[in-house]
Amino acid sequence: MAGVVLLGLANARQRHFCGKEFFLYCHVAMFLWLASTTIELLVPSGQCRIAANGLSWLGSASLPLAWALFIYHFAFSIDSRPRSPFRIVLLVWPLLVSVLAISNPWHGQFYTSISLVKGADSGLAPEITYGPIRNLVVGINYALVAATFGVLLLGFRKAAPQFRLYFTSLAVLMSFVIVPNLAFVLFKFNFNGFDPTPFSFVLVVALCSVMVISHRVFDVSSVAPDLIFANLRSPVLVVDKKGLVLANNPMALSVFPELCEPGRSIANLAGLSNTLSRVDGGLRLVPGRRITIGERFYDLDAVPVPAPLSWNDLSVGTVFVFNDVTAEELRYRDLEAELATNMRQLESQALLQAALREAAEFDPLTRVRNRLSLPGLFVHCIDQAAMEQRRVVVALFDIDHFKQWNDHNGHAAGDRVLRDFARFLEVMTKRGETVFRIGGEEFLLLFPDATVEAVAARVSAMQESLAGEAFQRADDGTQVTFSAGVAQWPEDGTTLDALLETADRRLYAAKSAGRNCVIAA
């Protein structure tokens, strides 16, 4: 009785579960039944035992009803509070049965005959012949027990697989009541002369209490892991340390149809051969790798299952979770392809910009700088020269009689002479000095650090060197010569236009002086 009270208090402190009030009522009924049975066992008077037997119906009539209501609400997850009709029946039914049992001397329908005989403890024990009312009450109790078994059987057949063990456990617990009761009724099996049913019911309520307290039977927190395992959209394999698949969820079965055969090794599963390694003599999948199975991509996570007791923290198996990352992989590949396309476009744009920049700054025939690029370089040179107190010199070149030479030898030969002459000027210049083509046969040399006298001497040396150049072909007719005019910043002009005007004037003076000469003053 103390144990029943303690279990009832422990269950009362549990957070709400379906059928909790009916389950607590089972404890109350169990306590009343045990109390009356205890009195019946202990009192020496036969008449007192008869009275205690009548009082025992308070518990024995209400316990099957409360248990049936508890199982019904518990199995069907009915979370609402008990309705008033249920409460009224739970109170009125045991009181009515007890009143009928106690008032039997007035109506004689509960017990048809009661006599006192000498019991095993040398006291007087009642010997009872049961009447129709008592048989009706017992029939109702058996009907309630049968209905409870029916609910458990229905649950085993209709519920999800992860709930079947719980229904089976409750059915086994119910058999602990039915078997002793049938043994007492059919074969007169007793406990010290008394029905063993209340004591077996104590065991059932105690075990069920342990299940409710420790395992939260049918509770969300208890079944959630099984539900997650069964309904997870990622394949899950439970593998022992030898590589044998012990369990899998339905999604894993769809990915690895070979799992239909029992005892499959992960070494025989398609798509996993490249992710296997041997550890401690067994097979393991290597986590952290992206693997391909069919047309799907998976990232592999591994959760070791530790041994219950081990000195070396060994595991008895591993849970492998295959996270489907196909969408992520395809997006990554699309982004990679798009990035490659963008890179190619950027490279094309860079080449185009370089070509445009070159076309804007360089002469397409001779590949030296053109007149458009001269102002920027000139400004940069005079800015540096002004800070360092240097002189900047320009020299204008004009190929002598080029138009006549071009008309006589053809435009193709003339273009070749222009290209060769430009290469000649580049060879004759030093680092930092720049060659420009500023007109048809006119070229300009920019000297960022020189004097007009030094440049005039160098240009005269160029005229002498030109006569021995390889492009001076005998079959082209007249030898190529040039005239030049030289001007110095800032003495001959502080701006580019002024400096070019001075150099151009001196160039024409050189032409007037008979060509193939240099004028620097």
mmCIF file of C-alpha atoms in Angstrom, residues 275 286-292 297-300 323 325-326 328-330 332:
data_model
loop_
_atom_site.group_PDB
_atom_site.id
_atom_site.type_symbol
_atom_site.label_atom_id
_atom_site.label_comp_id
_atom_site.label_asym_id
_atom_site.label_seq_id
_atom_site.Cartn_x
_atom_site.Cartn_y
_atom_site.Cartn_z
ATOM 1 C CA THR A 275 34.851 6.104 -49.225
ATOM 2 C CA VAL A 286 35.281 8.033 -44.341
ATOM 3 C CA PRO A 287 33.226 11.067 -43.231
ATOM 4 C CA GLY A 288 33.621 14.524 -44.697
ATOM 5 C CA ARG A 289 33.720 13.387 -48.328
ATOM 6 C CA ARG A 290 31.226 14.343 -50.986
ATOM 7 C CA ILE A 291 30.149 11.189 -52.748
ATOM 8 C CA THR A 292 28.061 10.514 -55.843
ATOM 9 C CA PHE A 297 25.394 14.048 -54.396
ATOM 10 C CA TYR A 298 25.766 13.430 -50.651
ATOM 11 C CA ASP A 299 27.883 14.758 -47.780
ATOM 12 C CA LEU A 300 28.622 12.040 -45.229
ATOM 13 C CA ASN A 323 22.972 14.552 -46.403
ATOM 14 C CA VAL A 325 23.425 18.186 -51.309
ATOM 15 C CA THR A 326 22.467 17.686 -54.950
ATOM 16 C CA GLU A 328 23.799 22.755 -53.582
ATOM 17 C CA GLU A 329 26.252 20.898 -55.844
ATOM 18 C CA LEU A 330 24.298 21.781 -58.981
ATOM 19 C CA TYR A 332 27.847 25.379 -57.266
#
